[in-house]
Every structure is written in structure tokens, then in C-alpha cells.
Amino acid sequence: MDRLTLHEDPRSGNCYKIRLTAALLGLPLERRQYDILRGDTRTKEFLQNVNADGRIPVLQIDDRFLPESNAACWYLAEGSTLVPTDRFERADMLRWMFFEQYNHEPNVATLRFWLLFVGEANLSSFQRDQIMVKRAGGEAALGMMNDHLSKRNWFVGERASLADIALYPYTHVCEAGGFRLRDYPAVCAWLNRVSGLKGYVPMN
Amino acid sequence: MDRLTLHEDPRSGNCYKIRLTAALLGLPLERRQYDILRGDTRTKEFLQNVNADGRIPVLQIDDRFLPESNAACWYLAEGSTLVPTDRFERADMLRWMFFEQYNHEPNVATLRFWLLFVGEANLSSFQRDQIMVKRAGGEAALGMMNDHLSKRNWFVGERASLADIALYPYTHVCEAGGFRLRDYPAVCAWLNRVSGLKGYVPMN
């Protein structure tokens, strides 16, 4: 594997996904930290050299740059035990990773960001108007995860895969966004299975 | 390949992605059609047998069901010329597919759905309040695509991949959501390259 550098804000669950994947696989990962609240990813240097989109995480592989957390996890894990060998299961793993970015992150992660880092008093009225819809969307996503996990230990197949890695970070800190983990017992049991994996590293 | 059935609403760009992938690969695909506006995907039968989430598309592979359009495209195309053989390019293709679901579809596709199918007069005030933000988000996504395509013919590598297939459907009908394709000349040229691919089928 080439030299790997993670451009990250350590408070971001999307960044943590990549760090967790690398840790579980025993891959060395250099870390370059930015403060997104201070605008570190909007500087001319960042936009020109790292990501024109101004977003993190970005996984740097030698001199090539890969945005999108789940794509970076895929790059690191392809061919490893974190990606199922069965064709259907591999696609089903991606299914949960797309679910994470479409149904879970925009609700569960955004409410954590707003309430924990921006602060409720500092939200715009536009943001405040969205809280209830994002609450309902996040609860639906957590409920769907709980239903799925009530019949199985891992999202896909018989062992941990990138589907679990992608869904773990924002789920395990969802209470900071006002969600109640105790409402999802199968999710709680699964969180413990993930944090018990060999090589696991915590978020902070 | 097993027997493939696409559970779809033909007006959905997410469904069309899967149909286009199958067509480009010459894979036979049975189609089962639903009217999402009439609630066809919220019936007890659909929720029990096809997708508990009540969403389409779902790709049925014999008796297994795969939601999420981009995961279904991956299932069909893995190992074909639509997926790059280079490890970085494969991950970079997924990067654009996650970009599509996170930055493009929730803005570009949602505005088309609201304005073309729901009708502006029927929108809730909550939806109406979001139009400007979704307009700006969609324009940012289209602008980023245009910048990228101004220096290359395809999103990844030297030929069409699933990144192009994922981004084509809602882009080529974005004017129904109030976007102006003429503002994005490199995108227009790319749309013509996609529709010129051997095996291409139109949306309707």
C-alpha cells in the first residue's frame, strides 16, 4: 500500500470511519488535522491542493486525493476481510453504505453537528425549522437498523464489514444530537460488538 | 447471471440508472412498475415482500432483494467494463456515486420531483422554504461536475463507468427542476457522450 494521509477533523464521524477502517486492517495512516468550524478547509491552499469542494475527509494516497468517506474506506478495505467475497453480499454492503449517506448521516450527524458544535441558540431559523424533520428521519433510520439487527449480528453476512464501519461512527454518538440509544436495543448490542473488534480505536 | 427483476417507477431517475446499466451490459431485466404518487410502494404487500423501507428502486435477484440504486448498479456491473480495473479509479468511481447520492440527488432530483410531479402550488410551506437552498446545492453540484468534465471526457479514467451512469439520469432532466443546462457546457457535451454509448436506452 502507498503512503496514506488522512485530511480530517477529529470530531467528524465521516473522518473517523476511515481511521477505524485503517486501524482494523492494521494500515499506518498519517493524520493532518483541520478545524472546520474555523474555516480551515475553505482556505485557498486547501481548495487548490486537497479538495476543491472544501470538504473533509479526504484520503491522500501518495499524490492522489480521494474525497467521500465511504469511497476512502472502500479503497483501504478492498480485498480484505471487511469486504464480503460473495457478489450479492458485496453489493448489499454498498447498499447499507449508500443508506448511511442518504438516510442516516444527513439526519443523525447533522443534528449532532447543530446541537453539539454550532449550538441550538446559534442556529438559523431555516435550520431550526428542519429539526423536527431531521429528528423523524434519523429515528426512522435508527429504527430500520434496529429491525435489521434484531435478527443478525452484523449488517451483511456473518462478520463485520464496511457496512458496520460506515454506520458505527454517527450512531454511537447520536445522543449528542438528541436521539435515545436505549430505544434501539439491537443497535446497542451491535455497537458493543463493533467496539469489541480486534484493532478497534475510539473516536477521540 | 440469475433472473433479474427491477421494481421501479419509470419516472424515477434512480430506477432508470439500473435499467441503463443493464442495457449497456446487454443484461435482460424484467420490469415491475409502481406508481409512487399513488402509494403503490406503501402497500402491505410491498413493505412485506419487496422493501420494508417503502422505497424504490429495488433490484430482485431470484428471491433476494437489493435496495439503493447505486448498489444495484454495482451488482450488475462488477467485473464489466463499466467498473475500472485500477484500484484507485474503482474507489474514485464510488466517490462520484456517493457524491451523487449526497450532493446531487437530494437537490437536483428533489426539485424536479416537487416542481414536475407534485406541482409548486401543492408544496407545503416547509418544502417551499427549502427551494432556494436546494437550488444553490444543485447548482454547486452541477458546477463541480462541469469543472471536472471541462478537463476530461468521463468522470473516471478514459471510458464510461458507473460514475457516469449514476450521474446521468437526474442531470439530463434537471431543467424540469428549474436548472439551466446551458450554464454547464462541459456537462452538456458529456450528456451527449453518454447518450451515444452503444446499447444506450432513453429514460421514457
Short mmCIF file of N, CA and C in Angstrom, two decimals, chain B residues 65-123:
data_model
loop_
_atom_site.label_atom_id
_atom_site.label_comp_id
_atom_site.label_asym_id
_atom_site.label_seq_id
_atom_site.Cartn_x
_atom_site.Cartn_y
_atom_site.Cartn_z
N PHE B 65 -33.51 -9.39 -2.49
CA PHE B 65 -33.91 -8.03 -2.84
C PHE B 65 -32.80 -7.04 -2.45
N LEU B 66 -32.46 -6.17 -3.39
CA LEU B 66 -31.37 -5.22 -3.18
C LEU B 66 -31.88 -3.80 -3.41
N PRO B 67 -32.10 -3.02 -2.34
CA PRO B 67 -32.46 -1.61 -2.50
C PRO B 67 -31.21 -0.77 -2.78
N GLU B 68 -31.43 0.52 -2.98
CA GLU B 68 -30.38 1.51 -3.25
C GLU B 68 -29.88 1.36 -4.70
N SER B 69 -30.20 2.36 -5.49
CA SER B 69 -29.91 2.31 -6.93
C SER B 69 -28.44 2.04 -7.25
N ASN B 70 -27.55 2.75 -6.56
CA ASN B 70 -26.14 2.61 -6.92
C ASN B 70 -25.57 1.25 -6.51
N ALA B 71 -26.10 0.67 -5.44
CA ALA B 71 -25.69 -0.69 -5.06
C ALA B 71 -26.17 -1.69 -6.11
N ALA B 72 -27.37 -1.47 -6.64
CA ALA B 72 -27.89 -2.37 -7.68
C ALA B 72 -27.06 -2.26 -8.95
N CYS B 73 -26.69 -1.03 -9.32
CA CYS B 73 -25.81 -0.86 -10.50
C CYS B 73 -24.49 -1.59 -10.29
N TRP B 74 -23.95 -1.46 -9.09
CA TRP B 74 -22.70 -2.17 -8.78
C TRP B 74 -22.87 -3.67 -8.94
N TYR B 75 -23.97 -4.21 -8.42
CA TYR B 75 -24.20 -5.66 -8.53
C TYR B 75 -24.16 -6.10 -9.99
N LEU B 76 -24.85 -5.33 -10.85
CA LEU B 76 -24.93 -5.72 -12.26
C LEU B 76 -23.58 -5.59 -12.97
N ALA B 77 -22.83 -4.54 -12.62
CA ALA B 77 -21.68 -4.17 -13.44
C ALA B 77 -20.34 -4.68 -12.94
N GLU B 78 -20.29 -5.20 -11.72
CA GLU B 78 -18.99 -5.61 -11.18
C GLU B 78 -18.32 -6.60 -12.14
N GLY B 79 -17.06 -6.35 -12.44
CA GLY B 79 -16.33 -7.22 -13.34
C GLY B 79 -16.51 -6.88 -14.81
N SER B 80 -17.34 -5.90 -15.12
CA SER B 80 -17.56 -5.48 -16.51
C SER B 80 -16.71 -4.26 -16.84
N THR B 81 -16.80 -3.79 -18.08
CA THR B 81 -16.03 -2.61 -18.49
C THR B 81 -16.56 -1.34 -17.84
N LEU B 82 -17.72 -1.39 -17.20
CA LEU B 82 -18.26 -0.21 -16.53
C LEU B 82 -17.64 0.03 -15.15
N VAL B 83 -16.80 -0.89 -14.70
CA VAL B 83 -16.08 -0.72 -13.43
C VAL B 83 -14.58 -0.75 -13.72
N PRO B 84 -13.85 0.33 -13.41
CA PRO B 84 -12.42 0.38 -13.74
C PRO B 84 -11.63 -0.76 -13.09
N THR B 85 -10.57 -1.18 -13.74
CA THR B 85 -9.75 -2.26 -13.18
C THR B 85 -8.71 -1.73 -12.19
N ASP B 86 -8.41 -0.45 -12.26
CA ASP B 86 -7.42 0.14 -11.35
C ASP B 86 -8.05 0.41 -9.97
N ARG B 87 -7.33 0.06 -8.92
CA ARG B 87 -7.88 0.17 -7.56
C ARG B 87 -8.28 1.61 -7.20
N PHE B 88 -7.41 2.57 -7.50
CA PHE B 88 -7.76 3.95 -7.19
C PHE B 88 -8.96 4.40 -8.00
N GLU B 89 -8.98 4.08 -9.28
CA GLU B 89 -10.09 4.51 -10.13
C GLU B 89 -11.42 3.88 -9.69
N ARG B 90 -11.36 2.66 -9.22
CA ARG B 90 -12.58 1.99 -8.73
C ARG B 90 -13.14 2.75 -7.52
N ALA B 91 -12.24 3.12 -6.60
CA ALA B 91 -12.68 3.88 -5.43
C ALA B 91 -13.14 5.28 -5.85
N ASP B 92 -12.46 5.86 -6.84
CA ASP B 92 -12.84 7.20 -7.31
C ASP B 92 -14.21 7.16 -8.00
N MET B 93 -14.51 6.06 -8.66
CA MET B 93 -15.86 5.88 -9.23
C MET B 93 -16.89 5.88 -8.11
N LEU B 94 -16.63 5.15 -7.04
CA LEU B 94 -17.55 5.14 -5.90
C LEU B 94 -17.66 6.53 -5.29
N ARG B 95 -16.55 7.27 -5.28
CA ARG B 95 -16.57 8.63 -4.75
C ARG B 95 -17.65 9.46 -5.47
N TRP B 96 -17.70 9.38 -6.79
CA TRP B 96 -18.70 10.15 -7.54
C TRP B 96 -20.11 9.60 -7.33
N MET B 97 -20.22 8.31 -7.07
CA MET B 97 -21.54 7.72 -6.81
C MET B 97 -22.06 8.18 -5.43
N PHE B 98 -21.16 8.30 -4.45
CA PHE B 98 -21.59 8.84 -3.15
C PHE B 98 -21.89 10.33 -3.27
N PHE B 99 -21.08 11.05 -4.04
CA PHE B 99 -21.36 12.46 -4.32
C PHE B 99 -22.77 12.59 -4.92
N GLU B 100 -23.10 11.71 -5.83
CA GLU B 100 -24.42 11.77 -6.49
C GLU B 100 -25.54 11.64 -5.46
N GLN B 101 -25.40 10.70 -4.54
CA GLN B 101 -26.48 10.49 -3.57
C GLN B 101 -26.52 11.55 -2.48
N TYR B 102 -25.36 12.17 -2.21
CA TYR B 102 -25.32 13.12 -1.09
C TYR B 102 -25.52 14.57 -1.57
N ASN B 103 -24.84 14.96 -2.65
CA ASN B 103 -24.85 16.36 -3.08
C ASN B 103 -25.76 16.65 -4.27
N HIS B 104 -26.03 15.67 -5.07
CA HIS B 104 -26.72 15.89 -6.34
C HIS B 104 -28.19 15.50 -6.22
N GLU B 105 -28.46 14.25 -5.95
CA GLU B 105 -29.84 13.76 -5.95
C GLU B 105 -30.76 14.52 -4.99
N PRO B 106 -30.36 14.77 -3.73
CA PRO B 106 -31.29 15.44 -2.80
C PRO B 106 -31.65 16.86 -3.24
N ASN B 107 -30.86 17.45 -4.13
CA ASN B 107 -31.15 18.79 -4.63
C ASN B 107 -31.76 18.74 -6.03
N VAL B 108 -31.02 18.16 -6.97
CA VAL B 108 -31.43 18.19 -8.38
C VAL B 108 -32.68 17.33 -8.60
N ALA B 109 -32.70 16.13 -8.04
CA ALA B 109 -33.84 15.24 -8.25
C ALA B 109 -35.06 15.70 -7.44
N THR B 110 -34.82 16.18 -6.24
CA THR B 110 -35.95 16.58 -5.40
C THR B 110 -36.69 17.77 -6.00
N LEU B 111 -35.96 18.75 -6.54
CA LEU B 111 -36.64 19.90 -7.15
C LEU B 111 -37.45 19.48 -8.38
N ARG B 112 -36.91 18.54 -9.17
CA ARG B 112 -37.68 18.01 -10.31
C ARG B 112 -38.96 17.33 -9.81
N PHE B 113 -38.83 16.54 -8.77
CA PHE B 113 -40.00 15.83 -8.23
C PHE B 113 -41.04 16.83 -7.73
N TRP B 114 -40.60 17.80 -6.99
CA TRP B 114 -41.54 18.79 -6.43
C TRP B 114 -42.21 19.60 -7.54
N LEU B 115 -41.42 20.09 -8.49
CA LEU B 115 -41.97 21.03 -9.47
C LEU B 115 -42.71 20.32 -10.60
N LEU B 116 -42.23 19.14 -11.00
CA LEU B 116 -42.83 18.45 -12.14
C LEU B 116 -43.97 17.52 -11.72
N PHE B 117 -43.82 16.83 -10.60
CA PHE B 117 -44.81 15.80 -10.25
C PHE B 117 -45.76 16.23 -9.13
N VAL B 118 -45.23 16.89 -8.10
CA VAL B 118 -46.11 17.36 -7.03
C VAL B 118 -46.80 18.66 -7.48
N GLY B 119 -46.05 19.54 -8.08
CA GLY B 119 -46.60 20.83 -8.53
C GLY B 119 -46.34 21.90 -7.48
N GLU B 120 -45.83 23.05 -7.91
CA GLU B 120 -45.41 24.09 -6.97
C GLU B 120 -46.56 24.52 -6.05
N ALA B 121 -47.77 24.57 -6.62
CA ALA B 121 -48.91 25.03 -5.83
C ALA B 121 -49.27 24.06 -4.71
N ASN B 122 -48.85 22.80 -4.85
CA ASN B 122 -49.20 21.79 -3.85
C ASN B 122 -48.12 21.58 -2.81
N LEU B 123 -47.00 22.31 -2.92
CA LEU B 123 -45.91 22.11 -1.95
C LEU B 123 -46.31 22.66 -0.58
#
